[in-house]
DNA sequence: CCTGTTTTGTAACGATCATTACATTAAGGA
DNA sequence: TCCTTAATGTAATGATCGTTACAAAACAGG
């Protein structure tokens, strides 16, 4: 019998997530969130309690979304090398004019050091990504694309770390040429 | 004939830099800066104009300081491998309980995307670091420590990117075991 | 010992921060 | 249609933001 909501919670989380993604947690004001979501202040606070809680749910949204993308690494159809390259190329985000980077990387730097809950979320995410890389590498070794001598887990961690490093450098890079060559180097490591 | 200052400008910059390092630019308030520097508000603003200008000078301070440390990479006395390992190990900062990370990495994520001046400063810094790595690798190749087949510049960029990635992950890492193994992997790449 | 100049301390500025109080609106169940 | 209940819109909350105005203080040159 209550008055029904006129907005979709997931749609709001998506929009709010993009706002946090663009400017970071601190630099995004409640006013920004109101504008990004299209809701009134009351509705936002009624459904999400606080800016901090809203951010956590946005981050969670981003994490699951990113994991979906990382599923291509475990996809048994595609070539592991192509899948890995795809993940790295998307980090350069050549289509986006603003340098958004990655919400995971951004959050690790901005909040993980001081917020244990956030740190835990990110750590779990890194674990999952590392696992996905590991599987892709093992698959590549089985079908002969990659060097069978390599330690899959160690190489996966190397890729994961390189990915984060690319995310950092792409924030200040004017051209992505050097980073593209880094991706080539990283993939050559696996052969 | 004017009243002389009772503080040392460089000492203040060092203290202020640490404050920015610990909490980031936005999260550090003018009040924090006053407390960190020990000066009065007036003196701070009189000598450094604004929080933004103060940050730029602090960052500059950090950059030149870091470059001094990176000089070990060009040191012809020490072993290139040992020097490189030293740089990476220090990134894990096992002595510091709080996860400070690296002011360069933190700033790249927090500000470089929106502040072109800052982005330029960081880019120049990355260029210098890459150059230092390149020299160390070349030297290692000459004395037989490293694989002579490697492309020095590309490998240097790989190291630089890995370093940034380690800085990101160390923010959320509970133990540094995985990252230590990554360092081993990175150095094995050079052989 | 003045005088001039700059630093220093205090207090306040307007703006914006995240959050909330409250009245209004709207819809389902009776 | 009326009543209940929750969503909504508006306005304001105290706190804190970065910055500044101003008077008092302190030193160097005369």
Short mmCIF file of N, CA and C in Angstrom, two decimals, chain A residues 89-168:
data_model
loop_
_atom_site.label_atom_id
_atom_site.label_comp_id
_atom_site.label_asym_id
_atom_site.label_seq_id
_atom_site.Cartn_x
_atom_site.Cartn_y
_atom_site.Cartn_z
N UNK A 89 44.38 -3.81 -23.23
CA UNK A 89 44.07 -2.72 -24.16
C UNK A 89 42.94 -1.86 -23.61
N UNK A 90 41.95 -2.50 -23.01
CA UNK A 90 40.81 -1.75 -22.48
C UNK A 90 41.25 -0.82 -21.35
N UNK A 91 42.39 -1.14 -20.70
CA UNK A 91 42.89 -0.28 -19.63
C UNK A 91 43.39 1.06 -20.17
N UNK A 92 43.75 1.07 -21.45
CA UNK A 92 44.22 2.33 -22.06
C UNK A 92 43.04 3.22 -22.43
N UNK A 93 41.85 2.61 -22.45
CA UNK A 93 40.61 3.32 -22.76
C UNK A 93 40.80 4.43 -23.78
N UNK A 94 41.15 4.03 -25.00
CA UNK A 94 41.41 5.04 -26.03
C UNK A 94 40.15 5.79 -26.44
N UNK A 95 38.98 5.19 -26.11
CA UNK A 95 37.73 5.83 -26.55
C UNK A 95 37.31 6.95 -25.61
N UNK A 96 37.79 6.91 -24.36
CA UNK A 96 37.38 7.93 -23.37
C UNK A 96 38.37 9.09 -23.38
N UNK A 97 37.89 10.29 -23.63
CA UNK A 97 38.79 11.45 -23.63
C UNK A 97 39.31 11.79 -22.25
N UNK A 98 38.44 11.73 -21.23
CA UNK A 98 38.90 12.00 -19.87
C UNK A 98 39.63 10.77 -19.36
N UNK A 99 40.59 11.00 -18.51
CA UNK A 99 41.39 9.89 -18.02
C UNK A 99 40.78 9.34 -16.74
N UNK A 100 39.82 8.49 -16.89
CA UNK A 100 39.11 7.95 -15.73
C UNK A 100 39.97 6.98 -14.95
N UNK A 101 40.74 6.18 -15.67
CA UNK A 101 41.47 5.12 -15.01
C UNK A 101 40.53 4.00 -14.64
N UNK A 102 40.78 3.40 -13.51
CA UNK A 102 40.01 2.25 -13.06
C UNK A 102 39.54 2.53 -11.63
N UNK A 103 38.27 2.31 -11.36
CA UNK A 103 37.74 2.62 -10.03
C UNK A 103 38.43 1.80 -8.95
N UNK A 104 38.84 0.57 -9.29
CA UNK A 104 39.55 -0.26 -8.32
C UNK A 104 40.89 0.37 -7.97
N UNK A 105 41.65 0.72 -8.98
CA UNK A 105 42.95 1.35 -8.75
C UNK A 105 42.79 2.66 -7.99
N UNK A 106 41.87 3.47 -8.46
CA UNK A 106 41.64 4.76 -7.82
C UNK A 106 41.28 4.60 -6.34
N UNK A 107 40.41 3.65 -6.07
CA UNK A 107 39.95 3.44 -4.70
C UNK A 107 41.06 2.85 -3.83
N UNK A 108 41.85 1.97 -4.41
CA UNK A 108 42.97 1.42 -3.65
C UNK A 108 43.85 2.54 -3.13
N UNK A 109 44.12 3.51 -3.99
CA UNK A 109 44.98 4.62 -3.60
C UNK A 109 44.27 5.57 -2.64
N UNK A 110 43.03 5.90 -2.93
CA UNK A 110 42.36 6.94 -2.15
C UNK A 110 41.88 6.44 -0.79
N UNK A 111 41.40 5.21 -0.70
CA UNK A 111 40.71 4.79 0.52
C UNK A 111 41.26 3.55 1.20
N UNK A 112 41.85 2.64 0.44
CA UNK A 112 42.20 1.34 1.01
C UNK A 112 43.16 1.46 2.19
N UNK A 113 44.02 2.47 2.15
CA UNK A 113 44.99 2.62 3.21
C UNK A 113 44.37 2.97 4.55
N UNK A 114 43.20 3.58 4.53
CA UNK A 114 42.58 4.05 5.76
C UNK A 114 41.27 3.35 6.07
N UNK A 115 40.74 2.59 5.13
CA UNK A 115 39.45 1.93 5.33
C UNK A 115 39.60 0.43 5.13
N UNK A 116 39.54 -0.28 6.24
CA UNK A 116 39.83 -1.71 6.20
C UNK A 116 38.76 -2.48 5.41
N UNK A 117 37.52 -2.06 5.53
CA UNK A 117 36.45 -2.73 4.78
C UNK A 117 36.71 -2.65 3.28
N UNK A 118 37.01 -1.44 2.83
CA UNK A 118 37.31 -1.24 1.41
C UNK A 118 38.52 -2.07 1.00
N UNK A 119 39.54 -2.05 1.84
CA UNK A 119 40.76 -2.80 1.54
C UNK A 119 40.45 -4.28 1.33
N UNK A 120 39.59 -4.80 2.20
CA UNK A 120 39.21 -6.21 2.08
C UNK A 120 38.51 -6.49 0.75
N UNK A 121 37.58 -5.60 0.39
CA UNK A 121 36.86 -5.76 -0.87
C UNK A 121 37.83 -5.81 -2.05
N UNK A 122 38.78 -4.91 -2.03
CA UNK A 122 39.72 -4.83 -3.15
C UNK A 122 40.64 -6.04 -3.19
N UNK A 123 41.04 -6.45 -2.01
CA UNK A 123 41.94 -7.60 -1.95
C UNK A 123 41.27 -8.83 -2.53
N UNK A 124 40.01 -9.03 -2.17
CA UNK A 124 39.26 -10.15 -2.71
C UNK A 124 39.17 -10.04 -4.24
N UNK A 125 38.97 -8.83 -4.71
CA UNK A 125 38.88 -8.60 -6.15
C UNK A 125 40.20 -8.94 -6.83
N UNK A 126 41.29 -8.50 -6.24
CA UNK A 126 42.60 -8.81 -6.80
C UNK A 126 42.82 -10.32 -6.84
N UNK A 127 42.38 -10.99 -5.77
CA UNK A 127 42.53 -12.45 -5.74
C UNK A 127 41.80 -13.10 -6.91
N UNK A 128 40.58 -12.65 -7.13
CA UNK A 128 39.78 -13.24 -8.21
C UNK A 128 40.41 -12.97 -9.57
N UNK A 129 40.89 -11.74 -9.76
CA UNK A 129 41.53 -11.40 -11.03
C UNK A 129 42.78 -12.23 -11.25
N UNK A 130 43.57 -12.36 -10.18
CA UNK A 130 44.78 -13.15 -10.28
C UNK A 130 44.46 -14.59 -10.68
N UNK A 131 43.39 -15.10 -10.10
CA UNK A 131 42.96 -16.46 -10.41
C UNK A 131 42.56 -16.57 -11.88
N UNK A 132 41.84 -15.57 -12.37
CA UNK A 132 41.41 -15.58 -13.77
C UNK A 132 42.63 -15.55 -14.70
N UNK A 133 43.60 -14.73 -14.36
CA UNK A 133 44.83 -14.69 -15.16
C UNK A 133 45.53 -16.05 -15.13
N UNK A 134 45.58 -16.61 -13.94
CA UNK A 134 46.25 -17.91 -13.80
C UNK A 134 45.62 -18.96 -14.71
N UNK A 135 44.30 -19.02 -14.69
CA UNK A 135 43.60 -19.99 -15.54
C UNK A 135 43.91 -19.76 -17.02
N UNK A 136 43.87 -18.50 -17.41
CA UNK A 136 44.14 -18.17 -18.82
C UNK A 136 45.55 -18.60 -19.20
N UNK A 137 46.49 -18.38 -18.30
CA UNK A 137 47.88 -18.75 -18.61
C UNK A 137 48.01 -20.28 -18.71
N UNK A 138 47.41 -20.98 -17.76
CA UNK A 138 47.45 -22.45 -17.80
C UNK A 138 46.85 -22.97 -19.11
N UNK A 139 45.73 -22.38 -19.50
CA UNK A 139 45.09 -22.80 -20.74
C UNK A 139 46.01 -22.53 -21.93
N UNK A 140 46.66 -21.37 -21.89
CA UNK A 140 47.58 -21.04 -22.96
C UNK A 140 48.78 -21.98 -23.02
N UNK A 141 49.17 -22.44 -21.85
CA UNK A 141 50.28 -23.40 -21.82
C UNK A 141 49.85 -24.74 -22.41
N UNK A 142 48.61 -25.13 -22.10
CA UNK A 142 48.12 -26.42 -22.59
C UNK A 142 48.01 -26.43 -24.11
N UNK A 143 47.54 -25.32 -24.66
CA UNK A 143 47.37 -25.32 -26.12
C UNK A 143 48.62 -24.79 -26.84
N UNK A 144 49.71 -24.63 -26.12
CA UNK A 144 50.99 -24.33 -26.76
C UNK A 144 51.25 -22.87 -27.06
N UNK A 145 50.29 -21.99 -26.70
CA UNK A 145 50.50 -20.56 -26.97
C UNK A 145 51.59 -19.98 -26.07
N UNK A 146 51.65 -20.47 -24.83
CA UNK A 146 52.57 -19.90 -23.85
C UNK A 146 53.66 -20.89 -23.47
N UNK A 147 54.72 -20.34 -22.93
CA UNK A 147 55.85 -21.12 -22.45
C UNK A 147 55.41 -22.03 -21.29
N UNK A 148 55.61 -23.32 -21.46
CA UNK A 148 55.16 -24.27 -20.44
C UNK A 148 56.03 -24.23 -19.19
N UNK A 149 57.17 -23.58 -19.28
CA UNK A 149 58.11 -23.54 -18.15
C UNK A 149 57.66 -22.54 -17.08
N UNK A 150 56.80 -21.60 -17.48
CA UNK A 150 56.43 -20.51 -16.56
C UNK A 150 55.63 -20.99 -15.37
N UNK A 151 55.81 -20.27 -14.26
CA UNK A 151 54.95 -20.48 -13.10
C UNK A 151 53.66 -19.69 -13.33
N UNK A 152 52.55 -20.37 -13.49
CA UNK A 152 51.29 -19.67 -13.84
C UNK A 152 50.89 -18.63 -12.80
N UNK A 153 50.93 -19.01 -11.53
CA UNK A 153 50.48 -18.06 -10.49
C UNK A 153 51.37 -16.82 -10.44
N UNK A 154 52.67 -17.05 -10.47
CA UNK A 154 53.60 -15.93 -10.43
C UNK A 154 53.44 -15.02 -11.64
N UNK A 155 53.27 -15.62 -12.79
CA UNK A 155 53.09 -14.82 -14.01
C UNK A 155 51.78 -14.05 -13.95
N UNK A 156 50.76 -14.69 -13.38
CA UNK A 156 49.47 -14.01 -13.24
C UNK A 156 49.61 -12.78 -12.35
N UNK A 157 50.33 -12.95 -11.25
CA UNK A 157 50.54 -11.81 -10.35
C UNK A 157 51.30 -10.70 -11.06
N UNK A 158 52.25 -11.11 -11.89
CA UNK A 158 53.01 -10.13 -12.66
C UNK A 158 52.08 -9.35 -13.58
N UNK A 159 51.19 -10.05 -14.24
CA UNK A 159 50.24 -9.38 -15.14
C UNK A 159 49.34 -8.44 -14.36
N UNK A 160 48.84 -8.92 -13.23
CA UNK A 160 47.94 -8.10 -12.41
C UNK A 160 48.63 -6.82 -11.96
N UNK A 161 49.87 -6.97 -11.54
CA UNK A 161 50.62 -5.80 -11.09
C UNK A 161 50.89 -4.84 -12.25
N UNK A 162 51.23 -5.39 -13.40
CA UNK A 162 51.44 -4.55 -14.58
C UNK A 162 50.18 -3.78 -14.93
N UNK A 163 49.04 -4.47 -14.81
CA UNK A 163 47.77 -3.83 -15.14
C UNK A 163 47.53 -2.61 -14.24
N UNK A 164 47.79 -2.79 -12.95
CA UNK A 164 47.62 -1.65 -12.03
C UNK A 164 48.59 -0.52 -12.36
N UNK A 165 49.82 -0.90 -12.69
CA UNK A 165 50.82 0.11 -13.04
C UNK A 165 50.43 0.90 -14.28
N UNK A 166 49.86 0.21 -15.24
CA UNK A 166 49.41 0.90 -16.46
C UNK A 166 48.31 1.88 -16.12
N UNK A 167 47.43 1.45 -15.19
CA UNK A 167 46.34 2.33 -14.77
C UNK A 167 46.87 3.61 -14.13
N UNK A 168 47.95 3.49 -13.40
CA UNK A 168 48.54 4.67 -12.76
C UNK A 168 49.15 5.59 -13.80
#
